[in-house]
Amino acid sequence: MSGLDLTIPKLKLNDGNSIPMLGYGTGTAWYKTGEESKIDQAIIDAVKIAIKIGYTHLDGAEMYKTESELGTGIKESGVARDKLFVTTKVDNANINDIEGAIKTSLKKLQLDYVDLYLIHQPYFAKSDADLQRAWAAMEAVQKSGLAKSIGVSNYLPSHLNAILKTAKVVPACNQIEFHPYLQRTELLALHKKHGIATTAYGPLTAATKAKPGPIDDYVGALTKKYAVSENEISLRWCIDQDIVPITTSSKEQRLSDYLRAATFKLTPAEIKELNELGQKKHFRGFWQPFYDENDRT
């Protein structure tokens, strides 16, 4: 089980395009804090490994400062462009020139278009009008062909409702922190109502950052039943709920192991039990300053 022959399921988006339901991310561990122009060969190598072993969904962002490495990794992989699904995101620093931002990103990525372009976060906005203006600029980018699909990231119900009032195109997806200890039930209900797909970052948080916790013993039993790791249980839990997890690692074996999430399915009863156990604990790993400690939205 390796290479591009691996069958990762796909989710059809509301615009007719399809997204592979397991993504390789170039943020978190790869996030560059230093000078963006200093190329990190390790990131290029990791992207090439991810593509080689079967990841076709590659997730980047302006904020990560790794678009150049992602682009070089894609080019050096030798895999045809139409076999890959590439995402990047506009940061708030360039929110007033979204067309310019995506053109800069495409240059770094060495691509003519991205499959999915996202507004990285809504915290730039001082009003609904700011959110609506930015979304109109995203619609123009899609119309120009620079992005096949457009969406948002880290948007809450209030932000989505604001842009839906004036949107000509409903966002294809909202990329959010999502794991058993942050299930976002109100937000997911709104996504479902409007046909907005959910992509999940930090899907392994319950296993990697939030231990000990109420799901630990149950997940342990599931790992024995399915002969996989806790991480693969977390990824499959997302996939079985039509949520697209984005994960990463610098280790080829670990990335290969994650692909086992495409080889089994949890039962509805197991998903329900994980959901109920997960709701007994609240943990948020990202963007904490923007939330009240107990805010589960």
Short mmCIF file of C-alpha atoms in Angstrom, two decimals:
data_model
loop_
_atom_site.label_atom_id
_atom_site.label_comp_id
_atom_site.label_asym_id
_atom_site.label_seq_id
_atom_site.Cartn_x
_atom_site.Cartn_y
_atom_site.Cartn_z
CA MET A 1 0.00 0.00 0.00
CA SER A 2 1.97 2.96 -1.26
CA GLY A 3 2.27 5.50 -4.01
CA LEU A 4 -0.47 7.26 -5.92
CA ASP A 5 -2.36 3.98 -6.40
CA LEU A 6 -3.63 4.20 -2.81
CA THR A 7 -7.35 4.98 -2.79
CA ILE A 8 -7.93 7.93 -0.50
CA PRO A 9 -11.67 8.69 -0.59
CA LYS A 10 -12.82 12.00 -2.05
CA LEU A 11 -15.50 14.40 -0.88
CA LYS A 12 -17.55 16.29 -3.45
CA LEU A 13 -17.65 20.03 -2.74
CA ASN A 14 -20.69 22.25 -3.29
CA ASP A 15 -19.16 23.62 -6.50
CA GLY A 16 -18.77 20.17 -8.09
CA ASN A 17 -15.04 19.80 -7.45
CA SER A 18 -13.75 16.94 -5.29
CA ILE A 19 -11.23 17.07 -2.43
CA PRO A 20 -9.13 14.08 -1.26
CA MET A 21 -10.20 13.26 2.29
CA LEU A 22 -6.72 13.17 3.81
CA GLY A 23 -4.36 16.10 3.41
CA TYR A 24 -0.66 16.72 4.01
CA GLY A 25 -0.04 20.07 5.71
CA THR A 26 2.99 22.35 5.50
CA GLY A 27 2.12 24.38 8.60
CA THR A 28 2.52 23.58 12.32
CA ALA A 29 5.86 21.69 12.49
CA TRP A 30 7.06 23.31 9.25
CA TYR A 31 5.98 26.87 10.04
CA LYS A 32 8.96 29.18 9.41
CA THR A 33 9.57 31.82 12.06
CA GLY A 34 12.63 33.25 10.33
CA GLU A 35 13.23 34.77 6.93
CA GLU A 36 10.90 33.32 4.29
CA SER A 37 13.49 33.64 1.52
CA LYS A 38 15.78 31.15 3.28
CA ILE A 39 14.80 27.86 1.64
CA ASP A 40 14.42 24.86 3.96
CA GLN A 41 15.42 21.72 2.07
CA ALA A 42 13.85 19.52 4.74
CA ILE A 43 10.41 20.83 3.83
CA ILE A 44 10.99 20.19 0.12
CA ASP A 45 12.12 16.64 0.90
CA ALA A 46 9.11 16.04 3.16
CA VAL A 47 6.67 17.22 0.48
CA LYS A 48 8.29 14.90 -2.06
CA ILE A 49 8.06 11.97 0.37
CA ALA A 50 4.40 12.73 1.09
CA ILE A 51 3.57 12.77 -2.62
CA LYS A 52 5.62 9.64 -3.27
CA ILE A 53 3.79 7.56 -0.69
CA GLY A 54 0.32 8.65 -1.76
CA TYR A 55 -0.70 12.10 -0.52
CA THR A 56 -2.27 14.12 -3.34
CA HIS A 57 -3.96 16.79 -1.17
CA LEU A 58 -1.29 19.35 -0.15
CA ASP A 59 -2.19 22.15 2.22
CA GLY A 60 -0.17 25.38 2.40
CA ALA A 61 -0.60 29.01 3.44
CA GLU A 62 1.00 32.40 3.03
CA MET A 63 1.31 32.56 6.82
CA TYR A 64 3.44 29.40 7.01
CA LYS A 65 6.16 30.95 4.78
CA THR A 66 6.60 27.54 3.14
CA GLU A 67 4.90 28.08 -0.24
CA SER A 68 8.23 28.13 -2.09
CA GLU A 69 9.25 24.78 -0.60
CA LEU A 70 5.82 23.31 -1.32
CA GLY A 71 6.05 24.46 -4.93
CA THR A 72 9.54 23.03 -5.40
CA GLY A 73 8.51 19.75 -3.81
CA ILE A 74 5.56 19.51 -6.20
CA LYS A 75 7.74 20.30 -9.20
CA GLU A 76 10.49 17.87 -8.23
CA SER A 77 7.98 15.09 -7.48
CA GLY A 78 7.33 14.74 -11.19
CA VAL A 79 3.63 14.05 -10.54
CA ALA A 80 1.21 15.60 -13.04
CA ARG A 81 -0.50 18.76 -11.80
CA ASP A 82 -3.98 17.37 -12.41
CA LYS A 83 -3.24 14.48 -10.02
CA LEU A 84 -2.72 16.90 -7.11
CA PHE A 85 -5.07 19.04 -5.03
CA VAL A 86 -3.24 22.13 -3.75
CA THR A 87 -4.59 24.54 -1.14
CA THR A 88 -3.17 27.84 0.04
CA LYS A 89 -4.51 30.72 2.12
CA VAL A 90 -4.37 34.51 2.19
CA ASP A 91 -3.22 36.07 5.47
CA ASN A 92 -4.70 39.19 7.01
CA ALA A 93 -1.65 41.26 5.99
CA ASN A 94 -2.81 41.00 2.36
CA ILE A 95 -6.55 40.83 2.90
CA ASN A 96 -7.05 44.15 1.05
CA ASP A 97 -5.30 42.83 -2.07
CA ILE A 98 -6.47 39.24 -2.41
CA GLU A 99 -5.83 39.15 -6.15
CA GLY A 100 -2.25 40.31 -5.61
CA ALA A 101 -1.82 37.84 -2.77
CA ILE A 102 -2.85 34.79 -4.78
CA LYS A 103 -0.66 35.84 -7.71
CA THR A 104 2.31 36.07 -5.33
CA SER A 105 1.44 32.68 -3.84
CA LEU A 106 1.13 31.08 -7.28
CA LYS A 107 4.53 32.43 -8.24
CA LYS A 108 6.07 30.82 -5.13
CA LEU A 109 4.16 27.61 -5.76
CA GLN A 110 5.21 27.61 -9.43
CA LEU A 111 1.57 26.91 -10.37
CA ASP A 112 -1.01 28.50 -12.65
CA TYR A 113 -3.87 27.91 -10.20
CA VAL A 114 -4.67 26.40 -6.83
CA ASP A 115 -7.46 23.92 -6.30
CA LEU A 116 -8.62 25.66 -3.14
CA TYR A 117 -7.94 29.19 -1.87
CA LEU A 118 -8.95 30.17 1.65
CA ILE A 119 -9.14 33.31 3.77
CA HIS A 120 -6.95 32.11 6.64
CA GLN A 121 -8.84 33.76 9.48
CA PRO A 122 -11.61 36.31 10.09
CA TYR A 123 -9.89 38.32 12.81
CA PHE A 124 -8.92 41.11 10.39
CA ALA A 125 -12.55 42.25 10.20
CA LYS A 126 -13.92 45.11 12.24
CA SER A 127 -17.39 44.73 10.71
CA ASP A 128 -19.57 42.46 8.61
CA ALA A 129 -18.85 44.75 5.68
CA ASP A 130 -15.12 43.92 5.95
CA LEU A 131 -15.92 40.20 5.77
CA GLN A 132 -18.25 40.75 2.83
CA ARG A 133 -15.72 42.82 0.88
CA ALA A 134 -13.03 40.18 1.33
CA TRP A 135 -15.39 37.45 0.19
CA ALA A 136 -16.35 39.40 -2.93
CA ALA A 137 -12.62 39.61 -3.76
CA MET A 138 -12.37 35.81 -3.32
CA GLU A 139 -15.27 35.36 -5.74
CA ALA A 140 -13.41 37.51 -8.30
CA VAL A 141 -10.28 35.34 -7.88
CA GLN A 142 -12.30 32.20 -8.56
CA LYS A 143 -13.97 33.79 -11.59
CA SER A 144 -10.53 34.66 -13.00
CA GLY A 145 -9.48 30.99 -12.83
CA LEU A 146 -6.68 31.47 -10.30
CA ALA A 147 -8.50 29.21 -7.83
CA LYS A 148 -10.88 26.38 -8.72
CA SER A 149 -12.63 26.48 -5.35
CA ILE A 150 -12.75 29.14 -2.63
CA GLY A 151 -13.41 28.94 1.06
CA VAL A 152 -12.52 30.20 4.51
CA SER A 153 -10.68 29.05 7.62
CA ASN A 154 -11.34 29.62 11.33
CA TYR A 155 -14.73 31.21 10.58
CA LEU A 156 -17.42 30.99 13.26
CA PRO A 157 -21.19 31.00 12.63
CA SER A 158 -21.29 34.81 12.94
CA HIS A 159 -18.63 35.23 10.26
CA LEU A 160 -20.26 32.75 7.89
CA ASN A 161 -23.69 34.27 8.34
CA ALA A 162 -22.26 37.70 7.55
CA ILE A 163 -20.74 36.66 4.21
CA LEU A 164 -23.71 34.48 3.23
CA LYS A 165 -25.92 37.60 3.25
CA THR A 166 -24.09 38.98 0.20
CA ALA A 167 -22.27 35.97 -1.27
CA LYS A 168 -22.82 34.98 -4.89
CA VAL A 169 -20.75 31.84 -4.22
CA VAL A 170 -21.20 29.82 -1.03
CA PRO A 171 -17.80 28.92 0.51
CA ALA A 172 -16.73 25.44 -0.57
CA CYS A 173 -15.25 24.72 2.84
CA ASN A 174 -14.26 26.07 6.23
CA GLN A 175 -10.97 24.76 7.62
CA ILE A 176 -11.16 24.65 11.42
CA GLU A 177 -9.52 23.09 14.44
CA PHE A 178 -11.47 19.89 14.97
CA HIS A 179 -10.90 16.80 17.11
CA PRO A 180 -12.83 14.84 19.77
CA TYR A 181 -12.27 17.57 22.38
CA LEU A 182 -13.41 20.36 20.05
CA GLN A 183 -16.38 19.09 18.06
CA ARG A 184 -17.91 22.44 17.01
CA THR A 185 -21.48 21.09 16.82
CA GLU A 186 -23.17 24.46 16.17
CA LEU A 187 -20.66 25.35 13.46
CA LEU A 188 -20.92 21.93 11.77
CA ALA A 189 -24.71 22.21 11.72
CA LEU A 190 -24.38 25.53 9.86
CA HIS A 191 -21.88 23.95 7.43
CA LYS A 192 -24.34 21.13 6.74
CA LYS A 193 -27.22 23.55 6.20
CA HIS A 194 -25.31 25.44 3.49
CA GLY A 195 -23.36 22.53 1.97
CA ILE A 196 -20.04 23.85 3.26
CA ALA A 197 -17.42 21.12 3.66
CA THR A 198 -15.39 20.92 6.86
CA THR A 199 -11.63 20.45 6.70
CA ALA A 200 -9.90 19.79 10.01
CA TYR A 201 -6.52 20.93 11.22
CA GLY A 202 -5.12 19.61 14.48
CA PRO A 203 -7.11 16.35 14.08
CA LEU A 204 -4.58 14.41 16.19
CA THR A 205 -4.75 16.85 19.12
CA ALA A 206 -6.55 14.46 21.47
CA ALA A 207 -3.69 11.97 21.13
CA THR A 208 -0.77 14.40 20.87
CA LYS A 209 -1.55 17.41 23.09
CA ALA A 210 -4.58 16.77 25.29
CA LYS A 211 -3.76 13.64 27.26
CA PRO A 212 -4.90 12.28 29.60
CA GLY A 213 -8.54 12.41 28.58
CA PRO A 214 -11.88 10.56 28.60
CA ILE A 215 -11.40 8.97 25.15
CA ASP A 216 -8.05 7.34 25.93
CA ASP A 217 -9.25 3.89 27.04
CA TYR A 218 -11.86 3.60 24.32
CA VAL A 219 -9.43 4.65 21.60
CA GLY A 220 -6.97 2.11 23.02
CA ALA A 221 -9.56 -0.63 22.53
CA LEU A 222 -10.22 0.54 18.96
CA THR A 223 -6.51 0.46 18.12
CA LYS A 224 -6.44 -3.20 19.10
CA LYS A 225 -9.59 -4.01 17.14
CA TYR A 226 -8.38 -2.36 13.93
CA ALA A 227 -4.61 -2.91 14.39
CA VAL A 228 -3.84 0.78 13.88
CA SER A 229 -2.53 3.62 16.06
CA GLU A 230 -4.42 6.29 18.00
CA ASN A 231 -3.59 8.75 15.25
CA GLU A 232 -5.23 6.64 12.57
CA ILE A 233 -8.34 6.31 14.75
CA SER A 234 -8.46 10.13 15.02
CA LEU A 235 -8.11 10.55 11.26
CA ARG A 236 -10.73 7.91 10.47
CA TRP A 237 -13.13 9.45 13.01
CA CYS A 238 -12.99 12.62 10.90
CA ILE A 239 -13.31 10.86 7.54
CA ASP A 240 -16.30 8.80 8.68
CA GLN A 241 -18.09 12.06 9.52
CA ASP A 242 -17.35 13.52 6.05
CA ILE A 243 -14.68 15.78 7.53
CA VAL A 244 -11.34 16.12 5.74
CA PRO A 245 -8.37 15.90 8.15
CA ILE A 246 -5.09 17.68 7.42
CA THR A 247 -2.04 16.24 9.13
CA THR A 248 1.74 16.32 8.84
CA SER A 249 5.00 14.69 9.87
CA SER A 250 8.63 14.73 8.83
CA LYS A 251 8.82 10.96 9.27
CA GLU A 252 8.07 8.80 6.24
CA GLN A 253 6.97 5.81 8.32
CA ARG A 254 4.51 7.91 10.30
CA LEU A 255 3.07 9.46 7.14
CA SER A 256 2.75 6.00 5.66
CA ASP A 257 0.99 4.79 8.80
CA TYR A 258 -1.51 7.67 8.60
CA LEU A 259 -2.58 6.36 5.20
CA ARG A 260 -3.96 3.31 6.99
CA ALA A 261 -6.89 5.57 7.87
CA ALA A 262 -8.08 4.87 4.31
CA THR A 263 -8.17 1.11 4.90
CA PHE A 264 -10.88 0.68 7.57
CA LYS A 265 -14.10 2.27 8.82
CA LEU A 266 -15.42 2.93 12.29
CA THR A 267 -18.98 1.81 12.98
CA PRO A 268 -21.72 4.41 13.66
CA ALA A 269 -21.84 3.17 17.27
CA GLU A 270 -18.08 3.70 17.67
CA ILE A 271 -18.29 7.22 16.25
CA LYS A 272 -21.18 8.01 18.59
CA GLU A 273 -19.25 6.70 21.61
CA LEU A 274 -16.15 8.73 20.68
CA ASN A 275 -18.29 11.83 20.25
CA GLU A 276 -19.96 11.39 23.63
CA LEU A 277 -16.71 10.69 25.46
CA GLY A 278 -14.96 13.59 23.72
CA GLN A 279 -17.65 16.03 24.81
CA LYS A 280 -16.65 15.42 28.43
CA LYS A 281 -13.47 17.45 27.89
CA HIS A 282 -12.80 20.79 26.19
CA PHE A 283 -9.40 21.56 24.68
CA ARG A 284 -8.41 24.17 22.11
CA GLY A 285 -4.87 24.06 20.74
CA PHE A 286 -4.87 27.06 18.38
CA TRP A 287 -5.94 30.75 18.36
CA GLN A 288 -6.73 30.63 22.10
CA PRO A 289 -6.49 34.44 22.59
CA PHE A 290 -9.57 34.88 20.41
CA TYR A 291 -11.78 32.65 22.57
CA ASP A 292 -13.13 32.48 26.08
CA GLU A 293 -11.62 29.52 27.93
CA ASN A 294 -14.87 27.53 27.83
CA ASP A 295 -16.03 28.60 24.36
CA ARG A 296 -16.79 25.50 22.28
CA THR A 297 -17.87 27.24 19.05
#
